[in-house]
Coordinates of C-alpha atoms in Angstrom, one line a residue:
Chain A
X1 CA 76.5 89.1 -20.6
X2 CA 76.6 89.0 -16.9
X3 CA 79.2 91.7 -16.6
X4 CA 77.3 93.9 -18.9
X5 CA 74.2 93.4 -16.9
X6 CA 75.7 94.2 -13.6
X7 CA 77.7 97.1 -15.0
X8 CA 74.5 98.5 -16.6
X9 CA 72.5 98.4 -13.4
X10 CA 75.3 99.8 -11.3
X11 CA 75.8 102.5 -13.9
X12 CA 72.2 103.4 -13.9
X13 CA 71.9 103.3 -10.2
X14 CA 74.9 105.5 -9.4
X15 CA 74.9 107.8 -12.5
X16 CA 71.2 108.6 -13.1
X17 CA 69.9 108.3 -9.6
X18 CA 68.4 111.5 -8.4
X19 CA 70.1 111.3 -5.0
X20 CA 73.5 111.4 -3.4
X21 CA 72.2 109.1 -0.6
X22 CA 73.9 105.7 -0.5
X23 CA 71.9 102.6 -1.2
X24 CA 71.1 100.3 1.7
X25 CA 73.7 97.6 2.3
X26 CA 72.8 94.4 4.1
X27 CA 74.6 91.1 4.8
X28 CA 73.1 87.8 5.8
X29 CA 75.4 85.1 7.0
X30 CA 74.6 81.5 7.7
X31 CA 76.1 78.3 8.9
X32 CA 74.6 75.0 8.2
X33 CA 75.5 71.7 9.8
X34 CA 74.1 68.2 9.2
X35 CA 75.0 64.8 10.6
X36 CA 75.2 63.1 7.2
X37 CA 78.5 64.8 6.4
X38 CA 81.5 63.2 8.1
X39 CA 84.4 65.5 8.4
X40 CA 83.7 68.2 9.3
X41 CA 80.1 68.4 10.2
X42 CA 79.9 72.0 9.0
X43 CA 78.3 71.7 5.6
X44 CA 78.1 75.1 4.1
X45 CA 78.4 78.6 5.3
X46 CA 78.5 81.8 3.4
X47 CA 77.1 85.3 3.1
X48 CA 74.5 87.1 1.0
X49 CA 75.2 90.7 0.3
X50 CA 72.3 92.9 -0.7
X51 CA 72.5 96.4 -2.1
X52 CA 69.2 98.0 -2.5
X53 CA 67.9 101.5 -3.2
X54 CA 65.9 103.8 -5.4
X55 CA 67.2 104.8 -8.8
X56 CA 64.7 107.6 -9.0
X57 CA 61.1 108.2 -7.7
X58 CA 59.8 105.5 -10.0
X59 CA 62.3 102.7 -10.0
X60 CA 64.5 100.8 -7.6
X61 CA 67.5 98.5 -8.0
X62 CA 68.2 95.4 -6.0
X63 CA 71.5 93.5 -6.2
X64 CA 72.1 90.2 -4.4
X65 CA 75.5 88.6 -4.3
X66 CA 76.3 85.3 -2.7
X67 CA 79.7 84.0 -1.5
X68 CA 80.2 80.5 -0.2
X69 CA 82.8 80.0 2.4
X70 CA 85.1 78.2 0.1
X71 CA 87.3 78.9 -3.0
X72 CA 84.3 79.5 -5.3
X73 CA 83.8 82.9 -6.8
X74 CA 81.2 85.4 -5.7
X75 CA 77.9 84.5 -7.5
X76 CA 75.4 87.1 -8.7
X77 CA 72.0 85.9 -7.5
X78 CA 70.1 88.9 -8.7
X79 CA 70.7 92.3 -10.2
X80 CA 67.4 93.8 -11.2
X81 CA 65.8 97.2 -11.7
X82 CA 62.1 97.4 -10.9
X83 CA 59.9 100.1 -12.2
X84 CA 57.0 100.2 -9.7
X85 CA 55.2 103.5 -10.0
X86 CA 56.5 104.9 -13.3
X87 CA 54.3 103.1 -15.9
X88 CA 50.7 103.7 -17.0
X89 CA 47.8 101.3 -16.5
X90 CA 49.2 99.8 -13.3
X91 CA 52.0 98.1 -15.1
X92 CA 55.1 97.0 -13.3
X93 CA 58.4 96.0 -14.9
X94 CA 61.5 94.1 -13.9
X95 CA 64.6 94.0 -16.0
X96 CA 68.0 92.4 -15.3
X97 CA 68.9 89.1 -13.7
X98 CA 66.3 88.0 -11.2
X99 CA 64.1 85.1 -10.0
X100 CA 61.1 85.0 -12.3
X101 CA 57.5 85.0 -11.1
X102 CA 57.1 81.3 -11.5
X103 CA 55.3 79.5 -8.6
X104 CA 55.4 80.7 -5.0
X105 CA 58.8 79.4 -3.8
X106 CA 61.0 80.4 -6.7
X107 CA 61.0 84.0 -5.7
X108 CA 62.1 83.4 -2.1
X109 CA 65.7 83.5 -1.0
X110 CA 66.7 80.4 0.9
X111 CA 67.2 82.3 4.1
X112 CA 63.5 82.9 4.3
X113 CA 62.7 79.1 4.3
X114 CA 61.7 78.0 7.8
X115 CA 62.7 74.5 6.6
X116 CA 66.3 75.6 5.9
X117 CA 66.8 73.8 2.6
X118 CA 65.1 73.9 -0.7
X119 CA 62.5 71.0 -0.9
X120 CA 64.3 68.2 -2.8
X121 CA 61.4 67.8 -5.2
X122 CA 61.3 71.5 -6.1
X123 CA 65.1 71.3 -6.7
X124 CA 64.6 68.6 -9.3
X125 CA 62.9 71.2 -11.5
X126 CA 64.1 74.6 -10.3
X127 CA 67.6 73.6 -9.3
X128 CA 69.3 73.9 -5.9
X129 CA 69.7 77.7 -6.3
X130 CA 66.3 78.0 -8.0
X131 CA 65.7 79.6 -11.4
X132 CA 67.3 83.0 -11.7
X133 CA 67.6 84.3 -15.3
X134 CA 68.4 87.4 -17.3
X135 CA 65.3 88.9 -18.9
X136 CA 62.4 91.2 -18.6
X137 CA 59.1 90.7 -16.9
X138 CA 56.0 92.8 -16.8
X139 CA 53.0 92.5 -14.6
X140 CA 49.6 94.1 -14.2
X141 CA 46.8 94.3 -11.6
X142 CA 43.7 92.9 -13.1
X143 CA 40.5 94.9 -12.6
X144 CA 38.9 92.5 -10.2
X145 CA 37.4 93.2 -6.7
X146 CA 40.3 91.4 -5.1
X147 CA 44.1 91.6 -5.6
X148 CA 44.8 89.8 -8.8
X149 CA 48.1 90.1 -10.6
X150 CA 49.2 88.7 -14.0
X151 CA 52.8 88.6 -15.0
X152 CA 54.6 87.6 -18.2
X153 CA 58.4 87.2 -18.5
X154 CA 60.9 86.6 -21.3
X155 CA 64.3 85.3 -20.4
X156 CA 67.5 84.5 -22.2
X157 CA 68.0 81.2 -20.5
X158 CA 65.6 78.5 -19.4
X159 CA 65.4 76.5 -16.2
X160 CA 67.5 73.7 -17.5
X161 CA 70.3 76.0 -18.5
X162 CA 70.1 79.0 -16.2
X163 CA 73.7 78.7 -15.0
X164 CA 75.2 77.8 -18.3
X165 CA 75.0 80.9 -20.3
X166 CA 76.8 83.1 -17.8
X167 CA 79.6 80.6 -17.5
X168 CA 80.1 80.2 -21.2
X169 CA 80.3 83.9 -21.7
X170 CA 82.7 84.3 -18.8
X171 CA 84.8 81.6 -20.3
X172 CA 84.9 83.5 -23.6
X173 CA 85.8 86.8 -21.8
X174 CA 88.6 85.3 -19.7
X175 CA 90.8 82.5 -20.5
X176 CA 92.0 81.5 -17.1
X177 CA 92.6 77.9 -16.5
X178 CA 91.5 78.1 -12.9
X179 CA 88.3 79.7 -14.0
X180 CA 87.8 77.0 -16.4
X181 CA 88.2 74.4 -13.8
X182 CA 85.8 76.0 -11.4
X183 CA 83.2 76.5 -14.1
X184 CA 83.7 73.1 -15.5
X185 CA 83.1 71.6 -12.0
X186 CA 80.1 73.7 -11.6
X187 CA 78.7 72.8 -15.0
X188 CA 79.3 69.1 -14.2
X189 CA 77.3 69.5 -11.0
X190 CA 74.5 71.2 -12.9
X191 CA 74.5 68.4 -15.4
X192 CA 74.1 66.0 -12.6
X193 CA 71.3 68.1 -11.3
X194 CA 69.4 68.4 -14.5
X195 CA 70.8 65.9 -16.9
X196 CA 69.8 68.1 -19.9
X197 CA 71.5 70.1 -22.5
X198 CA 71.6 73.9 -22.6
X199 CA 68.4 75.5 -23.7
X200 CA 67.9 79.2 -24.5
X201 CA 65.0 81.6 -24.3
X202 CA 62.0 80.9 -22.1
X203 CA 58.7 82.4 -21.2
X204 CA 57.0 82.4 -17.8
X205 CA 53.5 83.5 -16.8
X206 CA 51.8 83.7 -13.5
X207 CA 48.3 84.6 -12.3
X208 CA 48.1 85.2 -8.6
X209 CA 45.3 86.2 -6.3
X210 CA 45.2 87.4 -2.7
X211 CA 42.1 87.4 -0.6
X212 CA 42.0 89.3 2.8
X213 CA 39.2 87.1 4.3
X214 CA 39.2 89.3 7.4
X215 CA 41.8 91.0 9.7
X216 CA 43.5 87.7 10.6
X217 CA 42.8 85.3 7.8
X218 CA 44.4 85.6 4.3
X219 CA 44.4 83.3 1.3
X220 CA 46.7 83.3 -1.7
X221 CA 46.2 81.3 -4.9
X222 CA 48.5 81.1 -7.9
X223 CA 48.8 79.5 -11.3
X224 CA 52.1 79.4 -13.2
X225 CA 53.3 78.3 -16.6
X226 CA 56.7 78.1 -18.2
X227 CA 57.7 77.3 -21.8
X228 CA 61.3 76.8 -22.9
X229 CA 62.9 74.9 -25.7
X230 CA 61.1 71.5 -25.8
X231 CA 60.0 71.8 -22.2
X232 CA 56.9 73.1 -20.4
X233 CA 56.0 73.5 -16.8
X234 CA 52.7 74.0 -15.2
X235 CA 52.2 74.9 -11.5
X236 CA 49.7 75.8 -8.9
X237 CA 50.2 77.1 -5.4
X238 CA 48.2 77.9 -2.3
X239 CA 48.9 79.7 1.0
X240 CA 46.7 80.3 3.9
X241 CA 47.7 82.4 6.9
X242 CA 46.1 83.0 10.2
X243 CA 47.6 85.7 12.2
X244 CA 45.7 86.9 15.2
X245 CA 48.5 89.0 16.5
X246 CA 52.1 89.9 16.0
X247 CA 53.5 86.8 17.7
X248 CA 51.2 84.1 16.7
X249 CA 50.5 82.8 13.2
X250 CA 49.7 79.6 11.4
X251 CA 50.8 79.2 7.8
X252 CA 49.6 76.4 5.4
X253 CA 51.4 76.4 2.1
X254 CA 51.5 74.0 -0.8
X255 CA 52.8 74.0 -4.3
X256 CA 52.9 71.6 -7.2
X257 CA 54.9 71.8 -10.4
X258 CA 54.7 69.4 -13.4
X259 CA 57.5 69.4 -15.8
X260 CA 57.1 67.8 -19.3
X261 CA 60.5 66.0 -19.9
X262 CA 62.1 65.4 -23.2
X263 CA 63.8 62.0 -23.6
X264 CA 66.3 62.2 -20.8
X265 CA 66.3 63.0 -17.1
X266 CA 69.2 62.7 -14.7
X267 CA 71.3 61.2 -17.4
X268 CA 68.7 58.4 -17.9
X269 CA 66.5 57.9 -20.9
X270 CA 62.8 58.5 -20.2
X271 CA 59.7 58.1 -22.3
X272 CA 59.1 61.2 -24.5
X273 CA 55.7 61.7 -22.8
X274 CA 57.2 61.4 -19.3
X275 CA 56.2 64.0 -16.7
X276 CA 58.1 64.9 -13.5
X277 CA 55.7 66.1 -10.8
X278 CA 57.0 67.7 -7.7
X279 CA 55.2 69.2 -4.7
X280 CA 55.6 70.2 -1.1
X281 CA 53.2 71.1 1.6
X282 CA 54.1 73.0 4.8
X283 CA 52.5 73.8 8.0
X284 CA 54.3 76.4 10.1
X285 CA 53.1 77.6 13.5
X286 CA 54.6 80.5 15.3
X287 CA 53.5 80.1 18.9
X288 CA 55.1 83.1 20.5
X289 CA 57.5 85.9 19.9
X290 CA 60.6 83.8 19.4
X291 CA 59.5 80.2 18.5
X292 CA 58.0 78.4 15.5
X293 CA 57.4 74.8 14.7
X294 CA 56.3 73.1 11.5
X295 CA 56.0 70.1 9.3
X296 CA 57.2 69.8 5.6
X297 CA 56.2 67.0 3.2
X298 CA 58.3 67.0 0.1
X299 CA 57.2 64.8 -2.9
X300 CA 58.3 64.0 -6.5
X301 CA 57.3 61.4 -9.1
X302 CA 58.0 60.3 -12.6
X303 CA 54.6 59.3 -13.8
X304 CA 55.3 56.8 -16.6
X305 CA 58.3 55.3 -14.9
X306 CA 56.2 54.7 -11.8
X307 CA 59.0 56.1 -9.7
X308 CA 58.3 58.4 -6.8
X309 CA 59.7 59.6 -3.5
X310 CA 58.5 61.4 -0.4
X311 CA 60.5 63.1 2.4
X312 CA 58.6 64.2 5.5
X313 CA 60.4 66.4 8.0
X314 CA 59.7 68.5 11.1
X315 CA 61.4 71.9 11.7
X316 CA 61.8 74.3 14.6
X317 CA 62.9 77.9 14.7
X318 CA 64.1 80.2 17.4
X319 CA 64.5 83.9 16.8
X320 CA 65.7 85.5 20.1
X321 CA 66.0 89.1 18.9
X322 CA 63.3 90.0 16.4
X323 CA 64.5 89.2 12.9
X324 CA 68.2 89.7 13.4
X325 CA 69.3 86.2 14.2
X326 CA 67.6 82.8 13.8
X327 CA 68.5 79.3 14.9
X328 CA 66.7 76.6 12.9
X329 CA 66.6 72.8 13.3
X330 CA 65.2 70.3 10.8
X331 CA 64.9 66.6 11.3
X332 CA 63.7 64.7 8.3
X333 CA 63.9 61.8 6.0
X334 CA 66.4 62.0 3.2
X335 CA 65.8 59.7 0.3
X336 CA 68.7 58.9 -2.0
X337 CA 68.7 56.9 -5.1
X338 CA 70.6 53.6 -4.9
X339 CA 69.8 52.2 -8.3
X340 CA 67.1 52.7 -10.9
X341 CA 64.1 52.3 -8.6
X342 CA 65.5 51.7 -5.2
X343 CA 65.9 54.6 -2.8
X344 CA 67.9 54.5 0.4
X345 CA 66.2 56.4 3.3
X346 CA 68.3 58.1 6.0
X347 CA 67.3 60.3 8.9
X348 CA 69.0 63.7 8.4
X349 CA 69.3 66.4 11.1
X350 CA 70.2 69.9 9.9
X351 CA 71.0 72.9 12.0
X352 CA 71.2 76.4 10.7
X353 CA 72.4 79.6 12.4
X354 CA 71.6 82.7 10.4
X355 CA 72.1 86.4 11.2
X356 CA 71.7 89.7 9.4
X357 CA 73.2 93.2 9.3
X358 CA 71.1 95.9 7.8
X359 CA 67.5 96.0 6.6
X360 CA 67.4 92.8 4.6
X361 CA 66.3 90.2 7.1
X362 CA 66.7 86.4 7.3
X363 CA 63.0 85.6 7.8
X364 CA 59.5 86.9 7.8
X365 CA 56.7 85.3 9.8
Chain B
X1 CA 45.2 106.3 3.2
X2 CA 47.1 106.5 6.4
X3 CA 49.6 104.3 8.1
X4 CA 47.9 104.4 11.5
X5 CA 44.5 104.8 13.0
X6 CA 45.5 108.0 14.9
X7 CA 46.2 109.9 11.7
X8 CA 43.2 108.3 10.1
X9 CA 40.9 109.6 12.8
X10 CA 42.3 113.1 12.5
X11 CA 42.0 112.9 8.7
X12 CA 38.3 111.9 9.0
X13 CA 37.6 114.8 11.2
X14 CA 39.3 117.3 8.9
X15 CA 38.1 115.8 5.7
X16 CA 34.5 115.1 6.8
X17 CA 32.2 113.9 4.2
X18 CA 34.6 114.8 1.4
X19 CA 37.1 112.0 2.1
X20 CA 37.2 108.3 2.6
X21 CA 40.0 107.3 5.0
X22 CA 41.5 103.9 5.5
X23 CA 44.3 103.0 7.9
X24 CA 46.8 100.2 7.0
X25 CA 47.7 99.3 10.6
X26 CA 44.9 98.5 13.1
X27 CA 44.9 100.2 16.4
X28 CA 45.9 97.1 18.3
X29 CA 48.8 96.3 16.0
X30 CA 52.4 97.1 16.7
X31 CA 53.1 100.0 14.2
X32 CA 56.8 99.1 14.0
X33 CA 56.0 95.8 12.3
X34 CA 53.1 95.4 9.8
X35 CA 53.0 92.5 7.5
X36 CA 52.9 93.7 3.9
X37 CA 49.8 92.3 2.3
X38 CA 49.0 92.6 -1.4
X39 CA 45.5 93.7 -0.5
X40 CA 47.0 96.9 1.1
X41 CA 48.6 97.7 -2.2
X42 CA 45.2 97.5 -3.9
X43 CA 43.8 99.9 -1.3
X44 CA 46.7 102.4 -1.8
X45 CA 46.2 102.1 -5.6
X46 CA 43.0 104.0 -5.3
X47 CA 44.4 106.6 -2.9
X48 CA 45.0 110.3 -3.7
X49 CA 47.1 111.0 -0.5
X50 CA 49.0 108.7 1.8
X51 CA 49.8 110.1 5.3
X52 CA 52.8 108.4 6.9
X53 CA 53.9 108.6 10.6
X54 CA 57.5 109.0 9.4
X55 CA 60.7 109.0 11.5
X56 CA 61.2 105.4 10.3
X57 CA 58.3 104.0 12.4
X58 CA 56.3 102.8 9.4
X59 CA 59.1 101.8 7.1
X60 CA 56.8 99.2 5.7
X61 CA 54.6 101.9 4.2
X62 CA 57.0 102.6 1.3
X63 CA 56.9 99.0 0.1
X64 CA 53.1 99.1 0.1
X65 CA 53.0 102.4 -1.8
X66 CA 55.5 101.1 -4.3
X67 CA 53.6 97.9 -4.8
X68 CA 50.4 99.8 -5.4
X69 CA 51.8 101.2 -8.7
X70 CA 49.9 104.4 -8.0
X71 CA 51.8 107.1 -9.8
X72 CA 49.6 109.9 -8.6
X73 CA 49.5 109.3 -4.9
X74 CA 50.9 112.2 -2.8
X75 CA 53.0 110.8 0.1
X76 CA 53.0 113.0 3.2
X77 CA 55.2 112.6 6.2
X78 CA 53.3 113.8 9.2
X79 CA 56.4 114.1 11.4
X80 CA 57.6 117.2 9.5
X81 CA 57.2 120.1 11.9
X82 CA 57.1 118.0 15.0
X83 CA 59.5 119.0 17.8
X84 CA 61.2 115.6 18.0
X85 CA 62.3 114.0 21.3
X86 CA 65.2 111.6 22.0
X87 CA 67.1 112.2 18.7
X88 CA 70.2 110.1 19.1
X89 CA 73.6 111.6 18.8
X90 CA 76.9 110.0 17.8
X91 CA 77.3 106.5 16.4
X92 CA 74.1 104.4 16.4
X93 CA 73.9 100.7 15.6
X94 CA 71.9 97.6 16.3
X95 CA 73.7 97.0 19.6
X96 CA 71.4 99.8 21.0
X97 CA 68.3 97.8 20.0
X98 CA 65.7 99.0 17.5
X99 CA 66.7 102.7 17.8
X100 CA 65.2 105.3 15.6
X101 CA 67.7 107.6 13.9
X102 CA 65.4 110.6 13.7
X103 CA 64.1 110.5 17.3
X104 CA 61.3 108.8 19.1
X105 CA 58.5 108.5 16.6
X106 CA 55.5 108.1 19.0
X107 CA 54.8 111.8 18.7
X108 CA 51.0 111.5 18.2
X109 CA 50.8 110.6 21.9
X110 CA 51.1 114.3 22.8
X111 CA 47.8 116.0 21.9
X112 CA 49.5 119.2 21.0
X113 CA 51.2 117.2 18.2
X114 CA 47.7 116.1 17.2
X115 CA 47.1 119.7 16.2
X116 CA 50.3 119.7 14.0
X117 CA 49.1 116.5 12.3
X118 CA 45.7 118.1 11.7
X119 CA 47.3 121.2 10.2
X120 CA 49.4 119.0 7.9
X121 CA 46.3 117.0 6.8
X122 CA 44.3 120.2 6.2
X123 CA 47.0 121.8 4.2
X124 CA 47.3 118.7 1.9
X125 CA 43.5 118.3 1.5
X126 CA 43.1 122.0 0.7
X127 CA 45.9 121.8 -2.0
X128 CA 44.4 118.7 -3.4
X129 CA 40.7 119.6 -3.3
X130 CA 40.6 123.4 -3.2
X131 CA 36.9 123.6 -3.9
X132 CA 36.2 122.3 -0.4
X133 CA 39.0 124.3 1.2
X134 CA 36.6 126.3 3.4
X135 CA 35.1 123.2 4.8
X136 CA 38.6 121.7 5.6
X137 CA 39.7 124.9 7.2
X138 CA 36.5 125.1 9.3
X139 CA 37.0 121.5 10.4
X140 CA 40.6 122.2 11.4
X141 CA 39.6 125.2 13.4
X142 CA 36.9 123.3 15.2
X143 CA 39.3 120.3 15.9
X144 CA 42.0 122.6 17.3
X145 CA 39.4 124.3 19.5
X146 CA 38.1 120.9 20.7
X147 CA 41.6 119.6 21.4
X148 CA 42.6 122.8 23.2
X149 CA 39.6 122.5 25.4
X150 CA 40.2 118.9 26.1
X151 CA 43.9 119.5 26.9
X152 CA 42.9 122.2 29.3
X153 CA 40.4 119.9 31.1
X154 CA 42.8 117.0 31.2
X155 CA 45.6 119.1 32.7
X156 CA 43.3 120.0 35.6
X157 CA 41.5 116.7 36.0
X158 CA 44.6 114.6 35.9
X159 CA 46.9 116.9 37.7
X160 CA 47.3 114.3 40.4
X161 CA 49.3 112.2 37.9
X162 CA 52.0 114.8 37.9
X163 CA 55.4 113.6 39.0
X164 CA 54.2 110.0 39.5
X165 CA 56.9 107.4 38.8
X166 CA 56.0 104.9 36.1
X167 CA 57.7 102.0 34.3
X168 CA 56.7 101.4 30.7
X169 CA 57.2 98.2 28.7
X170 CA 58.5 100.0 25.6
X171 CA 59.6 103.5 25.1
X172 CA 56.4 104.7 23.3
X173 CA 55.4 107.3 25.8
X174 CA 58.0 110.2 26.1
X175 CA 55.7 112.7 24.4
X176 CA 52.7 111.6 26.6
X177 CA 54.7 111.6 29.8
X178 CA 56.1 115.0 29.1
X179 CA 52.7 116.5 28.4
X180 CA 51.0 115.1 31.5
X181 CA 54.0 115.2 33.9
X182 CA 54.7 111.5 34.4
X183 CA 58.2 110.5 35.4
X184 CA 59.5 107.5 33.4
X185 CA 61.9 105.6 35.7
X186 CA 62.5 102.4 33.6
X187 CA 61.4 100.1 30.8
X188 CA 60.8 96.4 30.9
X189 CA 62.7 96.1 27.6
X190 CA 66.4 96.2 28.3
X191 CA 66.8 98.0 24.9
X192 CA 64.1 99.0 22.4
X193 CA 62.3 95.9 21.1
X194 CA 64.5 93.5 23.0
X195 CA 62.4 91.0 25.0
X196 CA 62.7 91.5 28.8
X197 CA 65.5 89.2 30.1
X198 CA 65.3 87.5 33.6
X199 CA 68.1 89.8 34.8
X200 CA 66.3 92.9 33.6
X201 CA 63.1 91.7 35.3
X202 CA 65.0 91.2 38.5
X203 CA 66.5 94.6 38.3
X204 CA 63.0 96.1 37.8
X205 CA 61.7 94.2 40.8
X206 CA 64.4 95.6 43.0
X207 CA 63.8 99.1 41.7
X208 CA 60.0 98.8 42.4
X209 CA 60.7 97.5 45.9
X210 CA 63.3 100.2 46.7
X211 CA 61.6 103.2 45.1
X212 CA 58.0 102.3 45.7
X213 CA 56.9 102.5 42.1
X214 CA 53.2 101.8 41.8
X215 CA 52.5 101.2 38.1
X216 CA 53.8 99.4 35.1
X217 CA 52.1 100.3 31.8
X218 CA 52.4 98.5 28.5
X219 CA 51.1 98.8 25.0
X220 CA 48.1 96.7 24.1
X221 CA 50.0 94.4 21.7
X222 CA 52.6 93.2 24.2
X223 CA 52.3 90.0 26.2
X224 CA 51.2 90.2 29.8
X225 CA 53.7 87.7 31.0
X226 CA 56.5 90.0 32.1
X227 CA 54.4 92.6 33.8
X228 CA 52.3 89.9 35.6
X229 CA 55.5 88.2 36.7
X230 CA 56.7 91.4 38.3
X231 CA 53.3 92.1 39.8
X232 CA 53.4 88.6 41.4
X233 CA 56.7 89.6 43.2
X234 CA 55.8 93.1 44.2
X235 CA 52.7 95.2 44.8
X236 CA 53.0 97.0 41.5
X237 CA 49.8 97.5 39.4
X238 CA 49.9 96.6 35.7
X239 CA 47.8 98.3 33.1
X240 CA 47.5 98.3 29.4
X241 CA 47.3 101.6 27.6
X242 CA 46.0 102.5 24.1
X243 CA 49.1 103.3 22.0
X244 CA 46.7 104.2 19.1
X245 CA 43.1 104.8 18.4
X246 CA 41.3 101.5 18.5
X247 CA 43.9 99.7 20.6
X248 CA 41.4 99.6 23.5
X249 CA 37.6 99.7 22.9
X250 CA 37.0 103.0 24.7
X251 CA 39.9 104.7 22.8
X252 CA 37.7 105.0 19.7
X253 CA 38.8 108.5 18.7
X254 CA 41.9 110.6 18.9
X255 CA 40.5 112.6 21.8
X256 CA 39.2 109.5 23.6
X257 CA 42.7 108.0 23.3
X258 CA 43.9 110.4 25.9
X259 CA 40.8 110.3 28.0
X260 CA 41.1 106.5 28.1
X261 CA 44.8 106.4 29.0
X262 CA 44.6 109.1 31.6
X263 CA 41.6 107.5 33.3
X264 CA 43.3 104.1 33.3
X265 CA 46.4 105.6 34.9
X266 CA 44.4 107.7 37.5
X267 CA 42.6 104.5 38.6
X268 CA 45.8 102.6 38.8
X269 CA 47.4 105.2 41.0
X270 CA 44.2 105.6 43.0
X271 CA 44.1 109.3 42.5
X272 CA 41.0 111.4 42.0
X273 CA 40.3 112.8 38.5
X274 CA 36.8 114.2 38.5

């Protein structure tokens, strides 16, 4: 499935495109260090490769690949064709593998996070790499006086299983023992993350609004929904931004997702009516051309099990040369499960160095 | 719709009562970087024509236009026909700073290029709305006449600015300097869009002292810190110029943009301009 998808998009891009101009190539590299890991302290590093361009006057294609700095294979993050100005009635369409329009944070690539890592609560529902699935999504501007967009998507794999389908198919296609090992390892990790069986087919919806209050104040509101096999998610998000000039801004952003669980979560039995609620709230202040500072509160709870956790952290960013390189620091509490209801709390310091070549940049203020 | 206020002002003059013109960037914004807001897409959705600056200055415009899902909007690059300055040759890359592959894109800061923009706007409006073609043509003729007259007056009134040495913060002004005879001797940015470094500031201070340079001029959106630091170490005067219509209050039209900037410079140099 994965190979067909990538092949199809590349074929379309390079065969039917009405130009001989090369697409844009960008590379974003990063290096993350934290003090919790013993030897060595370099935790992860890798690159994201972006290939972007117009297929024709009405559609564009975006392909994102990620390669960790280890023996793991190159991962396809997204390979999507977007029809933006080719459909009637203000319709837009995305088809391929991409991050569905579910909540605010799911569509963001990790290098855009001022707080370096995915909020732990959000990862409990969306996964460490967030939900990226193969499918089709349409969206439309609603005829309201402000910007109001409604999107509806159908996907071949749900949140609980978004990595499984590709691996299974790849295993069918190849029969290499090493591949099996890598994939089995990865699947095992995913099971740890999610603790649920593979599920197929899912729908997502989102209704988002944007209000330009005046030249310097903007407000975004969104409601999201997801339905997969025996699981539902509801979400709401909010973002306020004050930007009096290019080098000063204040962003307040918060998002909550509630996931109706089945009978098991993280390999533990839970009540059939159990709900996992996750949320984060962020304040980010850019106080001059190069520096920003902020606070992140990361929260999750299992309602009926009366189990919850919260990780506050502060973060700092330094971007010396516009958007081409960023140094980030985060100091925060990391809560880890010791036993059923006890959580061990550690102070975790994380440093990230991130750089870019080409037009796809590591952050946006 | 237009990317910048300069093209918007010209489009309002040429279009008159038959057009409604909105600019995405405000006059006091850096046109290189405009945050893409969904509300801009909604505005472009209703547009018949979008006039871009081009030459990769307003790269953000394409994303706004695409996001508008407006299938019918005509996209016009106003830089077509401009005699481009500082077109780089040979290999270019990010080590040279934020360099523009197709030349310096601040061409609207030469009033002669304002006439070329106006002709482009008039041509597209006439093609799109032929029933008001006579009106657009008449407005163009009048605008060119007004601008010619203003250029002739500026050339005489501000002739004392000719051959004056000047340091700019960013390289936005080659078209302006060429038209009015200013000699650009340095920039505060070591390379385009790179923040002035201490060594660069020190180098500029030495140059001001040795060459007797009188004025540092910067765009309205840049911080005052570097120019004021240099002024504190030398006798140089620092001024802010309007890089676009609306960047400074008195620069409220395309013609007043030049009147404002030339007056600010004449006062800074202490030369007569009446």
